């Protein structure tokens, strides 16, 4: 995959690019908004974007890209764990975020997941009962209140919502969310579905015995 | 902030209203007592002089009669004299007739002064008011007198009336004093109300306190406003400092961590070098968490509140999932979803701290329960460790507090303070309860009423 890293800290950009290069990705770096715009003339599979840049906020670039109709997945690097910051990033069109200091494994997993999602990005907004889910903006509301879901919970939810009304097999959910179908991942999937139900209500996801899960 | 109902003094304190009322009542009582005393003196004088006038008049009349009889050379017998005296007596007034050789008739108790006129004179049985008038022709003199005790008895109804008036004035004084106290302290009470209603975490811009138009009170309000303004600036500065410091620390920590992880990958996981590098990564991870927690502690409550619908049970599950090795010691008893409105990230940090604390001090199993009650979502973390003493239970939530028996066991001493801060921001409460061996942390958060516990 081709990855663009936009970060004004050359050391950090270098470290991240080294770690991604080790996974076989082709990495380019940009230190500010201007050079990022110049670099984005070419096609990238994932953009890793730092929020604080010398000539403006990463959110600006986010909005520009989305306004221009670019669908390239954007992963935000944020130094703030405050809700406002994350929501603002996702609202500006970012697909995911990691909070500094992040674990390398997590960053790589997010980049992989974003690259995969590119092929099958569903853009659905649906409403059932007191639930309101906007998949493209990754926002869920229940009883008019924001509900926070983790990136992995979103992957599972998107996958189910993408084939609404039909049963999605456990294997496919495991492949999308974990990239493997080990026993441990299988147990995690069950816990994860349980957690989504706690957040969105019991009826949000239906279990189909022996086959998988479905959203009606 | 200890909030006190406006206008009502907190328990144990002295009340200014009561003091003003008391002073006013005492002043009123003193003034009316003085008035009453003066009135008594005046009345005393008037009663005495009236009685003297009356007595003298009687004495002179009788003396004139005796004069007339003497001029007519009438012989007056003892009995006739007594009759005449009776005729002239009145109430407590008694009379006597004397001549140079001694008393002729009448009251023997009456003392006889040397000259005509009225005077106070001591008799054999008490003080008397006595008036004397002489009949020159008869060579006799008439005494008309009254015991002073009888005389003063006349003013008794007056004294009684005065006392009633005094009581009325004192009671009225207390009432009026308290009313005046209340009335004059009303601007102060209003000021207190405004101060109580103020949110310490997010104070309004100055001038935030209402002005009453009373110079003295407005001076106090202005001083408080000024003080609050300066405190606000200081608070902002320290918050910014904490936030900036945390942000500044994140980038070098990220670099350090990434570098260590990359190096660790170059080594075999089982090698000595590789294990050391992974330990260093874990340490950097801890540092990152500490920075996060300091940032939360430095944030005002309003910034931590959040407005998302959060399931406490889901947060507990996610926290336990991240525990790795210790997860096997955790027993989950998540009876309900535990729906609350808040910020998932900071609530999660609080739960993680509570659970981490229990796992650190207890080597046995740790039970985590979530249960909905009518008003609250109750999160309970029970361990089988040494527990906390009474003092430690009370002080456990203070920042950097370490129970004596826990010193030297590692940790930063901010975990429980973070819980208290986060829980307070969500308008809940946290406490260690005394419930048998081990430590028992009970956190209560206001339950979101829109979501009823669902049956599975």
XYZ file of C-alpha atoms in Angstrom:
672
model
C 0.000 0.000 0.000
C 1.081 3.569 -0.561
C 0.995 5.584 2.639
C 1.496 9.345 3.077
C 2.645 10.534 6.497
C 1.955 14.214 7.217
C 3.822 15.214 10.387
C 6.019 18.198 11.177
C 8.254 16.183 13.498
C 10.885 14.660 11.149
C 12.032 12.093 13.725
C 8.542 10.793 14.367
C 7.752 10.757 10.625
C 10.942 8.818 10.042
C 10.204 6.281 12.780
C 6.658 5.695 11.614
C 7.711 5.406 8.006
C 10.434 2.932 8.961
C 7.961 0.768 10.819
C 5.441 0.836 7.975
C 8.133 0.206 5.388
C 9.044 -2.901 7.367
C 5.503 -4.154 6.713
C 6.039 -3.659 3.002
C 4.219 -0.355 2.532
C 5.572 2.353 0.250
C 5.829 5.442 2.431
C 6.133 9.143 1.577
C 6.338 11.972 4.106
C 5.292 15.618 4.164
C 6.157 18.120 6.903
C 3.393 20.684 6.385
C 0.049 21.264 4.682
C 1.613 22.755 1.573
C 3.894 19.828 0.806
C 1.077 17.428 1.722
C -1.171 19.064 -0.894
C 1.639 18.772 -3.424
C 2.204 15.110 -2.573
C -1.500 14.269 -2.788
C -1.454 14.884 -6.522
C -0.416 11.260 -6.615
C -2.712 8.527 -5.379
C -2.315 7.117 -1.851
C -4.097 4.252 -0.138
C -3.906 5.774 3.363
C -2.997 9.234 4.722
C -1.630 9.482 8.281
C -2.268 13.026 9.434
C -0.954 14.920 12.453
C -3.289 17.613 13.726
C -0.818 20.318 14.698
C 1.117 21.416 11.604
C 3.208 24.568 11.184
C 0.951 26.114 8.520
C -2.450 25.061 9.903
C -4.447 22.212 11.358
C -4.612 18.750 9.859
C -8.391 19.107 10.086
C -8.161 21.706 7.307
C -6.572 19.225 4.929
C -9.180 16.674 5.972
C -12.019 18.980 5.010
C -10.331 20.025 1.755
C -9.869 16.447 0.649
C -13.452 15.482 1.452
C -14.794 18.640 -0.201
C -12.827 17.738 -3.330
C -14.464 14.309 -3.269
C -11.300 12.385 -2.380
C -12.171 9.168 -0.587
C -8.655 8.290 0.544
C -8.847 6.935 4.137
C -7.419 9.325 6.723
C -5.922 8.247 10.062
C -5.466 11.075 12.572
C -2.588 11.261 15.001
C -3.880 13.222 17.960
C -2.144 14.320 21.122
C -5.442 14.893 22.827
C -7.671 12.260 24.271
C -10.473 14.780 24.800
C -13.752 13.786 23.193
C -14.159 17.118 21.430
C -10.967 16.668 19.465
C -11.838 13.139 18.301
C -15.367 14.053 17.323
C -14.119 17.134 15.462
C -11.641 14.945 13.566
C -14.250 12.400 12.581
C -16.665 15.177 11.632
C -14.020 16.710 9.369
C -13.997 13.468 7.432
C -11.228 11.469 9.087
C -11.841 7.729 9.218
C -9.979 6.805 12.363
C -7.571 8.151 14.957
C -4.818 7.009 17.267
C -3.861 8.909 20.406
C -0.169 9.601 21.109
C 1.745 7.774 22.435
C 0.367 4.946 20.323
C 1.555 1.373 20.073
C 3.215 0.526 16.807
C 1.164 -2.626 16.430
C -2.007 -0.634 16.806
C -0.948 1.935 14.203
C -0.090 -0.796 11.717
C -3.369 -2.610 12.339
C -5.331 0.608 11.781
C -3.453 1.322 8.547
C -4.148 -2.229 7.313
C -7.797 -1.995 8.253
C -8.182 1.374 6.527
C -6.531 0.020 3.366
C -8.959 -2.909 3.325
C -11.985 -0.770 3.976
C -11.261 1.274 0.922
C -12.611 -1.449 -1.292
C -15.915 -1.828 0.495
C -16.780 1.437 2.164
C -20.496 1.484 2.797
C -22.145 4.870 2.996
C -25.382 4.312 4.805
C -27.380 6.196 7.338
C -30.147 4.300 9.011
C -32.603 4.734 11.795
C -34.466 2.128 13.835
C -36.458 2.889 16.942
C -34.481 5.249 19.144
C -31.285 4.491 17.209
C -29.640 6.657 14.557
C -26.489 5.438 12.837
C -24.432 7.373 10.300
C -21.842 4.940 8.968
C -19.998 7.391 6.733
C -19.413 9.841 9.582
C -19.064 6.963 12.088
C -21.560 8.502 14.417
C -24.204 6.721 16.428
C -26.958 8.328 18.465
C -29.369 6.651 20.843
C -32.229 8.556 22.457
C -30.687 11.652 20.906
C -27.402 11.127 22.745
C -24.040 10.449 21.157
C -22.771 6.877 21.667
C -19.061 6.219 21.284
C -17.980 3.032 19.557
C -14.429 1.806 19.174
C -12.950 1.523 15.662
C -13.265 -2.263 15.758
C -16.883 -2.033 16.845
C -17.467 0.244 13.864
C -15.858 -2.239 11.492
C -18.221 -4.977 12.692
C -21.219 -2.642 12.626
C -20.383 -1.423 9.105
C -19.989 -4.941 7.903
C -23.409 -5.928 9.287
C -25.083 -2.740 8.101
C -23.560 -3.165 4.631
C -25.642 -6.312 4.188
C -28.633 -5.185 6.152
C -31.328 -7.778 6.588
C -28.983 -10.590 5.596
C -26.926 -12.808 7.850
C -23.195 -12.057 7.923
C -21.059 -15.063 8.752
C -18.781 -15.087 11.777
C -15.820 -15.845 9.507
C -16.377 -12.725 7.474
C -16.712 -10.543 10.596
C -13.521 -12.077 12.009
C -11.688 -11.440 8.739
C -12.828 -7.798 8.668
C -12.229 -6.990 12.312
C -9.269 -9.128 13.291
C -7.780 -10.282 10.004
C -7.813 -13.854 11.322
C -10.305 -16.417 12.541
C -8.494 -17.895 15.530
C -10.320 -19.152 18.590
C -9.267 -16.082 20.574
C -10.576 -13.743 17.875
C -13.825 -15.698 17.793
C -14.287 -15.206 21.536
C -13.453 -11.520 21.126
C -16.131 -11.190 18.453
C -18.756 -12.485 20.846
C -17.657 -10.085 23.561
C -17.601 -7.254 21.028
C -21.137 -7.964 19.826
C -22.253 -8.073 23.455
C -20.654 -4.702 24.028
C -22.300 -3.140 20.970
C -25.622 -4.393 22.335
C -24.917 -2.813 25.709
C -24.276 0.483 23.965
C -26.959 0.436 21.302
C -29.588 -1.815 22.851
C -30.333 -5.548 22.851
C -32.111 -5.480 19.520
C -29.374 -3.658 17.619
C -27.803 -6.928 16.454
C -29.591 -10.229 15.978
C -27.796 -13.532 16.551
C -28.454 -16.232 13.977
C -27.497 -19.490 15.633
C -24.768 -21.438 13.883
C -24.431 -18.861 11.103
C -23.554 -15.400 12.291
C -25.152 -12.044 13.016
C -27.531 -9.675 11.270
C -28.929 -6.183 11.519
C -32.574 -5.920 10.536
C -17.872 24.144 47.854
C -19.867 23.915 51.083
C -23.193 25.296 50.033
C -25.375 27.003 52.559
C -28.942 27.918 52.012
C -29.010 31.678 51.485
C -30.234 33.598 54.505
C -29.771 30.738 56.907
C -26.579 30.652 58.927
C -24.683 27.405 58.782
C -25.022 25.354 61.924
C -22.950 26.395 64.911
C -22.191 29.887 63.667
C -23.442 33.088 65.247
C -26.175 34.876 63.366
C -25.735 38.504 62.475
C -29.496 38.875 62.133
C -29.947 37.500 65.633
C -27.263 39.791 66.979
C -28.794 42.885 65.396
C -32.207 41.781 66.708
C -30.832 41.250 70.205
C -29.070 44.607 70.284
C -32.213 46.361 69.059
C -34.324 44.553 71.665
C -31.892 45.359 74.497
C -31.762 48.986 73.418
C -35.550 49.163 73.377
C -35.741 47.470 76.784
C -33.133 49.788 78.286
C -34.832 52.881 76.928
C -38.244 51.841 78.211
C -36.776 50.884 81.603
C -35.240 54.348 81.898
C -38.512 55.971 80.835
C -40.376 53.870 83.366
C -37.980 54.890 86.159
C -38.358 58.561 85.380
C -42.118 58.095 85.201
C -42.080 56.384 88.600
C -40.160 59.263 90.189
C -42.566 61.811 88.694
C -45.584 59.763 89.733
C -44.143 59.329 93.218
C -43.723 63.052 93.572
C -47.211 63.808 92.257
C -48.888 61.209 94.492
C -47.083 62.507 97.561
C -47.745 66.156 96.870
C -51.423 65.478 96.052
C -51.784 63.577 99.320
C -50.019 66.359 101.217
C -52.307 69.022 99.736
C -55.352 66.968 100.641
C -54.136 66.224 104.157
C -53.161 69.826 104.834
C -56.532 71.003 103.624
C -58.311 68.610 105.966
C -56.075 69.614 108.862
C -56.717 73.303 108.244
C -60.457 72.758 107.951
C -60.592 70.908 111.263
C -58.322 73.468 112.896
C -60.664 76.226 111.668
C -63.593 74.384 113.198
C -61.748 74.029 116.499
C -60.937 77.766 116.291
C -64.601 78.607 115.810
C -65.668 76.424 118.723
C -63.031 78.001 120.972
C -64.164 81.492 120.027
C -67.763 80.524 120.788
C -66.446 79.198 124.107
C -68.067 75.905 123.526
C -66.864 73.140 125.744
C -65.877 70.164 123.632
C -65.957 66.766 125.219
C -63.571 63.977 124.344
C -66.360 62.010 122.639
C -67.388 64.979 120.511
C -63.801 65.439 119.447
C -63.542 61.820 118.422
C -66.745 62.159 116.373
C -65.400 65.204 114.604
C -62.167 63.394 113.787
C -64.081 60.459 112.334
C -66.043 62.879 110.200
C -62.840 64.196 108.702
C -61.047 60.897 108.251
C -60.999 59.353 104.856
C -59.667 55.995 103.633
C -56.241 55.409 105.043
C -55.977 58.978 106.293
C -56.113 59.190 110.109
C -56.244 62.233 112.315
C -55.343 63.300 115.844
C -55.784 66.412 117.953
C -53.019 67.533 120.242
C -52.458 70.330 122.763
C -49.287 71.346 124.498
C -49.735 68.736 127.274
C -50.148 65.900 124.804
C -52.628 64.055 122.568
C -56.279 64.778 123.179
C -57.949 62.409 120.707
C -57.429 60.420 117.513
C -54.861 58.012 116.195
C -52.120 57.453 118.783
C -49.720 56.199 116.122
C -49.502 59.569 114.373
C -46.215 61.329 115.204
C -46.503 64.996 115.979
C -44.117 67.367 114.199
C -42.961 70.584 115.862
C -44.283 73.016 113.254
C -47.290 73.453 110.955
C -46.958 72.105 107.444
C -46.283 68.715 105.950
C -43.296 66.475 106.425
C -42.179 62.895 106.345
C -41.799 61.724 109.900
C -40.838 58.497 111.599
C -43.499 57.104 113.926
C -43.241 54.124 116.275
C -44.470 51.787 113.527
C -43.024 53.061 110.273
C -42.693 56.193 108.203
C -45.544 58.640 107.979
C -46.558 61.565 105.893
C -47.942 64.016 108.435
C -49.490 67.475 108.040
C -50.086 69.791 110.982
C -52.392 72.790 111.309
C -52.805 74.790 114.538
C -55.826 76.426 116.018
C -54.442 79.486 117.775
C -57.608 80.264 119.768
C -57.974 76.685 121.064
C -54.247 76.225 121.722
C -54.517 72.927 119.936
C -53.285 71.488 116.667
C -54.620 68.993 114.268
C -52.554 66.185 112.680
C -53.596 64.506 109.460
C -51.405 61.696 108.242
C -51.078 58.572 106.233
C -48.472 55.764 106.428
C -46.058 56.133 103.512
C -46.494 52.470 102.652
C -50.220 53.110 102.083
C -49.467 56.220 100.139
C -47.112 54.388 97.752
C -49.650 51.605 97.282
C -51.579 54.054 95.148
C -49.060 53.816 92.404
C -49.240 49.973 92.151
C -51.607 49.859 89.179
C -49.322 52.323 87.467
C -46.299 50.139 88.146
C -48.144 47.122 86.771
C -49.098 49.009 83.638
C -45.507 50.108 83.249
C -44.250 46.525 83.485
C -46.735 45.312 80.882
C -45.627 48.143 78.618
C -41.981 47.167 79.208
C -42.611 43.541 78.213
C -44.528 44.648 75.126
C -41.702 47.000 74.187
C -39.025 44.306 74.655
C -40.946 41.719 72.603
C -41.680 44.317 69.966
C -38.035 45.293 70.059
C -36.905 41.719 69.409
C -39.322 41.323 66.531
C -38.563 44.704 65.040
C -34.850 44.164 65.596
C -34.858 40.859 63.765
C -36.945 42.356 60.971
C -34.603 45.305 60.693
C -31.631 42.931 60.798
C -33.118 40.796 58.042
C -33.997 43.785 55.996
C -30.624 45.432 56.293
C -28.790 42.171 55.643
C -30.883 41.295 52.602
C -28.272 42.491 50.100
C -25.696 40.346 51.902
C -27.974 37.324 51.758
C -28.480 37.934 48.039
C -24.743 38.129 47.573
C -24.356 34.825 49.360
C -27.032 33.277 47.134
C -25.195 34.447 44.025
C -21.926 33.066 45.368
C -23.519 29.728 46.193
C -25.037 29.448 42.734
C -21.665 30.103 41.136
C -20.036 27.129 39.418
C -16.519 26.996 40.780
C -15.275 25.053 37.802
C -16.653 27.411 35.165
C -17.089 30.866 36.667
C -18.866 33.499 34.659
C -16.948 36.523 33.362
C -16.733 39.486 35.755
C -18.723 41.262 37.053
C -20.434 38.026 37.916
C -22.007 39.065 41.234
C -25.178 41.162 41.372
C -24.892 44.705 42.716
C -27.332 45.796 45.420
C -26.834 49.549 45.302
C -25.599 49.525 48.924
C -22.076 50.881 49.052
C -20.778 48.552 51.761
C -22.182 45.385 50.186
C -21.135 46.400 46.678
C -17.600 46.954 47.914
C -17.546 43.385 49.195
C -19.021 42.091 45.929
C -16.452 44.026 43.914
C -13.626 42.677 46.067
C -14.902 39.122 45.657
C -15.297 39.659 41.905
C -11.769 40.937 41.708
C -10.452 38.002 43.711
C -12.411 35.530 41.583
C -11.063 37.161 38.453
C -7.501 36.770 39.618
C -8.139 33.192 40.735
C -9.674 32.457 37.358
C -6.576 33.716 35.596
C -4.366 31.625 37.870
C -6.566 28.579 37.395
C -6.536 29.010 33.608
C -2.776 29.369 33.667
C -2.216 26.224 35.687
C -4.709 24.306 33.562
C -3.000 25.432 30.406
C 0.340 24.593 31.883
C -0.800 21.075 32.746
C -2.411 20.589 29.331
C 0.603 21.993 27.490
C 3.007 19.923 29.545
C 0.994 16.785 28.829
C 0.883 17.552 25.106
C 4.555 18.361 24.995
C 5.326 15.065 26.685
C 3.278 13.013 24.257
C 5.413 13.537 21.183
C 8.767 12.556 22.735
C 7.029 9.617 24.434
C 5.619 8.518 21.088
C 9.039 8.702 19.506
C 10.657 6.864 22.377
C 8.061 4.149 22.281
C 8.177 3.726 18.511
C 11.953 3.595 18.567
C 11.978 0.978 21.328
C 9.328 -1.101 19.582
C 11.209 -1.000 16.289
C 14.389 -2.076 18.072
C 12.559 -4.833 19.917
C 11.323 -6.178 16.599
C 14.920 -6.528 15.458
C 15.595 -8.862 18.344
C 14.313 -12.309 19.069
C 11.442 -12.044 21.570
C 13.081 -14.617 23.807
C 16.486 -12.942 23.843
C 17.693 -10.974 26.838
C 17.928 -7.801 24.748
C 14.466 -8.275 23.301
C 12.886 -8.787 26.740
C 14.595 -5.711 28.087
C 13.352 -3.608 25.209
C 9.804 -4.838 25.703
C 10.031 -3.949 29.401
C 11.123 -0.477 28.414
C 8.160 -0.239 26.054
C 5.863 -1.160 28.941
C 7.454 1.568 31.064
C 6.946 4.161 28.362
C 3.361 2.970 28.104
C 2.921 3.575 31.851
C 4.377 7.054 31.448
C 1.896 7.791 28.671
C -0.911 6.686 30.939
C 0.388 8.878 33.748
C 0.417 11.869 31.395
C -3.166 11.064 30.401
C -4.229 10.883 34.019
C -2.494 14.107 34.993
C -4.257 15.782 32.095
C -7.603 14.492 33.345
C -6.815 15.658 36.899
C -5.848 19.095 35.605
C -9.035 19.440 33.572
C -11.990 21.310 35.018
C -15.028 19.179 35.812
C -16.978 20.813 32.987
C -14.434 19.530 30.451
C -14.797 15.949 31.687
C -18.567 15.750 31.792
C -19.239 14.758 28.191
C -22.693 14.106 26.808
C -22.493 10.632 25.321
C -24.669 7.720 26.274
C -22.258 5.341 27.952
C -22.719 1.777 29.182
C -20.620 1.323 32.324
C -20.702 -2.453 31.829
C -19.351 -2.111 28.292
C -16.550 0.083 29.634
C -15.744 -2.491 32.337
C -15.576 -5.253 29.712
C -13.265 -3.204 27.511
C -11.018 -2.339 30.463
C -10.795 -5.989 31.519
C -10.017 -7.005 27.939
C -6.964 -4.729 27.994
C -5.647 -6.238 31.231
C -3.756 -9.153 29.652
C -2.417 -11.460 32.379
C -4.488 -10.069 35.256
C -7.778 -10.532 33.374
C -8.048 -14.105 34.674
C -8.354 -12.814 38.267
C -11.342 -10.623 37.479
C -14.860 -11.935 38.123
C -17.458 -9.926 36.287
C -20.940 -9.533 37.743
C -22.451 -7.153 35.214
C -26.148 -7.402 36.012
C -27.218 -4.359 34.014
C -25.847 -2.224 31.164
C -25.420 0.700 33.535
C -26.451 3.510 31.181
C -25.067 6.905 32.160
C -24.497 10.161 30.334
C -20.859 11.157 30.275
C -17.464 10.861 28.672
C -16.487 7.279 27.854
C -12.736 7.956 27.802
C -12.418 9.514 31.242
C -14.951 7.117 32.804
C -12.944 4.283 31.332
C -9.772 5.731 32.872
C -11.523 5.892 36.251
C -12.694 2.267 36.022
C -9.252 1.187 34.883
C -7.699 2.925 37.891
C -10.137 1.378 40.352
C -9.593 -2.086 38.937
C -5.816 -1.618 38.651
C -5.702 -0.530 42.271
C -7.609 -3.622 43.425
C -5.422 -5.958 41.351
C -2.273 -4.315 42.697
C -3.096 -4.675 46.387
C -4.899 -7.998 46.258
C -3.365 -11.199 45.009
C -6.686 -12.999 44.980
C -9.740 -12.623 42.755
C -11.298 -9.190 42.202
C -15.044 -8.916 41.710
C -16.456 -6.128 39.553
C -20.196 -5.573 39.667
C -22.472 -3.179 37.813
C -26.041 -2.800 38.926
C -28.822 -0.313 38.220
C -30.799 1.113 41.116
C -33.711 3.528 40.869
C -31.447 6.579 40.737
C -27.942 5.301 40.159
C -25.679 2.988 38.309
C -23.608 1.354 41.032
C -20.148 0.081 40.177
C -18.550 -2.082 42.868
C -14.996 -3.338 42.936
C -14.283 -5.839 45.737
C -10.882 -7.337 46.381
C -9.485 -9.684 49.012
C -6.408 -7.621 49.792
C -5.431 -6.001 53.094
C -8.166 -3.394 52.749
C -8.038 0.154 54.061
C -8.053 1.523 57.593
C -10.566 4.120 58.665
C -8.223 7.035 58.022
C -7.113 5.643 54.679
C -10.753 5.158 53.642
C -11.464 8.804 54.359
C -8.348 10.145 52.687
C -7.882 7.640 49.867
C -9.224 10.009 47.220
C -6.856 12.866 47.982
C -4.259 13.386 45.243
C -0.892 11.797 46.061
C -2.225 10.285 49.310
C -0.638 6.946 50.130
C -1.747 4.904 53.095
C 1.218 4.250 55.423
C 1.058 0.525 54.752
C 1.025 1.132 50.979
C 4.123 3.309 50.773
C 6.870 1.786 48.749
C 4.563 -0.432 46.712
C 4.870 1.712 43.579
C 2.177 3.681 41.826
C 1.748 7.392 41.573
C -0.960 8.055 44.132
C -3.200 9.812 41.622
C -5.352 6.881 40.536
C -8.037 7.300 43.194
C -7.922 11.095 42.985
C -8.670 10.704 39.294
C -11.657 8.500 40.124
C -12.980 11.096 42.573
C -12.504 13.913 40.063
C -14.115 12.048 37.158
C -16.998 10.788 39.287
C -17.624 14.257 40.745
C -17.613 15.686 37.205
C -20.385 13.198 36.393
C -22.255 14.255 39.541
C -21.746 10.906 41.227
C -19.814 9.811 44.287
C -17.101 7.319 45.127
C -16.218 5.803 48.488
C -14.530 2.840 50.082
C -17.066 1.081 52.270
C -16.352 -1.011 55.338
C -17.733 -4.373 54.331
C -15.608 -7.184 55.702
C -12.048 -8.130 54.700
C -10.576 -6.523 51.596
C -11.188 -3.163 49.973
C -14.648 -2.342 48.612
C -14.873 0.577 46.206
C -18.409 1.756 45.482
C -18.952 4.285 42.714
C -22.403 5.697 42.097
C -23.253 7.578 38.928
C -26.623 9.119 38.054
C -28.473 6.614 35.877
C -29.751 7.732 32.489
C -33.486 7.345 32.888
C -34.282 6.957 29.189
C -32.868 3.434 29.111
C -34.589 0.869 31.280
C -32.723 -2.292 32.194
C -33.525 -4.696 29.405
C -34.255 -8.348 29.913
C -32.081 -10.806 28.054
